[in-house]
Short mmCIF file of C-alpha atoms in Angstrom, two decimals:
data_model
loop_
_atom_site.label_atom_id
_atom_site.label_comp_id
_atom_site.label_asym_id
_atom_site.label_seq_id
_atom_site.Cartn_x
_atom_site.Cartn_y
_atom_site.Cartn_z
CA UNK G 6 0.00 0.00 0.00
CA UNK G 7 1.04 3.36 -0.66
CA UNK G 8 0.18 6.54 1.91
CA UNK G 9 -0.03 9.61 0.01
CA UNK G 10 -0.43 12.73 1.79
CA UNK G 11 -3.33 15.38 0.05
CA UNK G 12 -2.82 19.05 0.89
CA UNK G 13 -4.75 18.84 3.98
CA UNK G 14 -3.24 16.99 6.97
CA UNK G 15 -5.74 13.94 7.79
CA UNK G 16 -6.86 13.20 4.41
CA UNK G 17 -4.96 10.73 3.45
CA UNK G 18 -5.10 9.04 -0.76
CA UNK G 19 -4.10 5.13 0.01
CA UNK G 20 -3.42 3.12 -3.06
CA UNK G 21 -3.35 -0.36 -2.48
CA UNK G 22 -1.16 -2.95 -4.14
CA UNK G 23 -3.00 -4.83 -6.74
CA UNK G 24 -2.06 -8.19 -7.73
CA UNK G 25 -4.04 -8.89 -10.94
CA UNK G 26 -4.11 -12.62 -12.90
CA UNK G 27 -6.30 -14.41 -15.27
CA UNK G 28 -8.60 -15.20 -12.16
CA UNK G 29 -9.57 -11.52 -11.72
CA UNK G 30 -7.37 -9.20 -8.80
CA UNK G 31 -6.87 -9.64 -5.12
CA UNK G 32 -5.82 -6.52 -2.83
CA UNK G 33 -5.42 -5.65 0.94
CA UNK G 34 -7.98 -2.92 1.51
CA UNK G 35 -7.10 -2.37 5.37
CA UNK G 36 -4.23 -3.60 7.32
CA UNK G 37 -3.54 -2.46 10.93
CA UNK G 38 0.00 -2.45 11.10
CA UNK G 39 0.52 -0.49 7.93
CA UNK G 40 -2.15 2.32 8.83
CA UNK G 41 -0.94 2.70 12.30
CA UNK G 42 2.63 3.05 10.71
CA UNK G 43 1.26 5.83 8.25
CA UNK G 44 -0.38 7.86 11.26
CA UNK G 45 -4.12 6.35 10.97
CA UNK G 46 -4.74 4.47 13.97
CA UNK G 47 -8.47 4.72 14.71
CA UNK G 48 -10.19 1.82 15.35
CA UNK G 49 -13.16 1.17 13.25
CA UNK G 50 -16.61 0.34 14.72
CA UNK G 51 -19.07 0.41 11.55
CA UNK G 52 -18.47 0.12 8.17
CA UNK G 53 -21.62 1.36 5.22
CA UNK G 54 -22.42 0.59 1.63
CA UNK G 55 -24.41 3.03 -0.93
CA UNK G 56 -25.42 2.67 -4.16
CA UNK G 57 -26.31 5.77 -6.10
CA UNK G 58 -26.96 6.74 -9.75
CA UNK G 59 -25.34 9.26 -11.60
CA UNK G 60 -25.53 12.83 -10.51
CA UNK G 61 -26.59 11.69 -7.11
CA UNK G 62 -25.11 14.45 -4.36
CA UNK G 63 -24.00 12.57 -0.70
CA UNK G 64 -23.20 14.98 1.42
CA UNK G 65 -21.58 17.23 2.67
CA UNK G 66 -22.06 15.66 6.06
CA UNK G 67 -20.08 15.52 9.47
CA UNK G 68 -21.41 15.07 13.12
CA UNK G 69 -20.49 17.96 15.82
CA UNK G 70 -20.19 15.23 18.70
CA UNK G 71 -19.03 11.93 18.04
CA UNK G 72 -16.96 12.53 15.25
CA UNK G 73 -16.57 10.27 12.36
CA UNK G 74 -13.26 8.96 10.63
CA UNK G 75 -13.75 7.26 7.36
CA UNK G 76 -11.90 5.33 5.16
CA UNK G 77 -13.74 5.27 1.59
CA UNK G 78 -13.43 3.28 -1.32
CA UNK G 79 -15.39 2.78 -4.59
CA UNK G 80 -16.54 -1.17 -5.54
CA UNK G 81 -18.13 -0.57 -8.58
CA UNK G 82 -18.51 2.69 -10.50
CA UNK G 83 -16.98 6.44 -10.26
CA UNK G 84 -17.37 8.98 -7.39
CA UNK G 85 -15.85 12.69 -7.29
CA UNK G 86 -15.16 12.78 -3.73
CA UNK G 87 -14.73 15.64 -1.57
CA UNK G 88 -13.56 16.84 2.27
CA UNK G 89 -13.52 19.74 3.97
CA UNK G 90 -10.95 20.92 7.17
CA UNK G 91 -14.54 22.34 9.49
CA UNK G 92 -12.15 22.22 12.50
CA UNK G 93 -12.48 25.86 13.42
CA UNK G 94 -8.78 25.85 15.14
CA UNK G 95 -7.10 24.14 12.27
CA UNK G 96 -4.65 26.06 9.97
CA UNK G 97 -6.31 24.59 6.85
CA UNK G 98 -9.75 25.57 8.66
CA UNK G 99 -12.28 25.88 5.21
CA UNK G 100 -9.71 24.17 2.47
CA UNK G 101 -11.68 21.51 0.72
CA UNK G 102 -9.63 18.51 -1.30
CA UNK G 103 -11.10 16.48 -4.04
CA UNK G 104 -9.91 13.30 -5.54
CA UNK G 105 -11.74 10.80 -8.36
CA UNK G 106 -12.13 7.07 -6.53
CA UNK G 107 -13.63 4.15 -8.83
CA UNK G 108 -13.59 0.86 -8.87
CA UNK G 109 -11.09 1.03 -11.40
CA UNK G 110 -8.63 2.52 -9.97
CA UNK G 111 -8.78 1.13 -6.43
CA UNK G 112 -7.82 3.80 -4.55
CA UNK G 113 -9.41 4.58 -1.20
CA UNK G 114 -9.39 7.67 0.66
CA UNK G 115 -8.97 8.75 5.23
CA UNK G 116 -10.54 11.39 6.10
CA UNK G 117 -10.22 12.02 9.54
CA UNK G 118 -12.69 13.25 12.30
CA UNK G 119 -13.78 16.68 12.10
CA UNK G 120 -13.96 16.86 8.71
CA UNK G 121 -16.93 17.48 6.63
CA UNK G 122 -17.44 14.56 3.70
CA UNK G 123 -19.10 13.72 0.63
CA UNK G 124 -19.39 12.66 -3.38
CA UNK G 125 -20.74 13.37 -5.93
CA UNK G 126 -21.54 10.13 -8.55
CA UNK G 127 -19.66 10.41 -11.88
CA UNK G 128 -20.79 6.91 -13.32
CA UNK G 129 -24.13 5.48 -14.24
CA UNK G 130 -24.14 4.39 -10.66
CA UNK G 131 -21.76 3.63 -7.63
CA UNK G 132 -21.35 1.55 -5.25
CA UNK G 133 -19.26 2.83 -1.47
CA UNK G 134 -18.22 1.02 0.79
CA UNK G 135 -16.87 3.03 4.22
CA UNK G 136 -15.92 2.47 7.85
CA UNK G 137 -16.31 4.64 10.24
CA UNK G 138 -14.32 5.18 13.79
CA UNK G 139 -17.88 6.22 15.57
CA UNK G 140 -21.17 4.68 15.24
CA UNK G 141 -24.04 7.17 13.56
CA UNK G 142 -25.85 9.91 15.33
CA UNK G 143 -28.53 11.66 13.68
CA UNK G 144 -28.79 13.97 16.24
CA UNK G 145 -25.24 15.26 16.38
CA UNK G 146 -25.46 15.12 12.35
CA UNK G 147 -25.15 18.06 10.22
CA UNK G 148 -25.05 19.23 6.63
CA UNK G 149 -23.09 21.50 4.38
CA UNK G 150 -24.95 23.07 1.54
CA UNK G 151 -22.93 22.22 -1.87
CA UNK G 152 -23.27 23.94 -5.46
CA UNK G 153 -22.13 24.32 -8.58
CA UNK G 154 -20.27 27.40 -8.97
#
């Protein structure tokens, strides 16, 4: 696996190693030692799957209490994925990044707690698969309003 930093500390691109054959592919998605050993050590207590059809918005969501780390990948289809830094004392407070994740390419994505997440589908549909380091709360959850410029 490969860690590669974004331009916001605690969003983190991780590209796994793909071994591909005649037989299809096989890939480690998550493995402890190597997160911990790239600065994610979080345990995980949920993971979710969506589906969505193209154009479908997801987000921009984040919970004020019991704040959510998530570690996102794309099993079938494209997603134009996006977090923001909401962490009102961080430097990068308000900086967004963006990165394409498919099925295709593999590529998963850590955003950290405190950080306001979402996608946007690409493809005639998606499927995502993410865990999460705190369970759900609708009541602590909130939204951020997203448009097209």
């Amino acid at each position: 696996m490969e860690f590669v930093p974004t331009t916001l500390p605690d969003v983190i691109l991780i590209k796994p190693k793909v071994f591909d054959d005649p037989r299809g592919f096989f890939m480690e998605t998550y493995r402890e030692d190597r997160f911990i050993a790239n600065g994610i050590s979080q345990q995980f207590v949920q993971e979710n799957h969506s589906a969505s059809g193209r154009g479908v918005l997801r987000g921009l969501h984040y919970q004020i209490r019991q704040t959510q780390g998530k570690l996102v990948r794309v099993i079938s289809g494209e997603i134009f994925d996006v977090a923001v830094d909401i962490r009102r004392s961080s430097p990068t407070f308000g900086q967004w990044v963006a990165i394409i994740l498919s099925a295709e390419n593999k590529h998963q994505l850590w955003v950290s707690g405190g950080f306001a997440h979402g996608f946007y589908v690409l493809s005639e549909r998606a499927e995502v698969v993410y865990k999460v380091t705190d369970y759900y709360a609708p009541e602590w959850e909130r939204s951020i309003l997203w448009n097209d410029p």
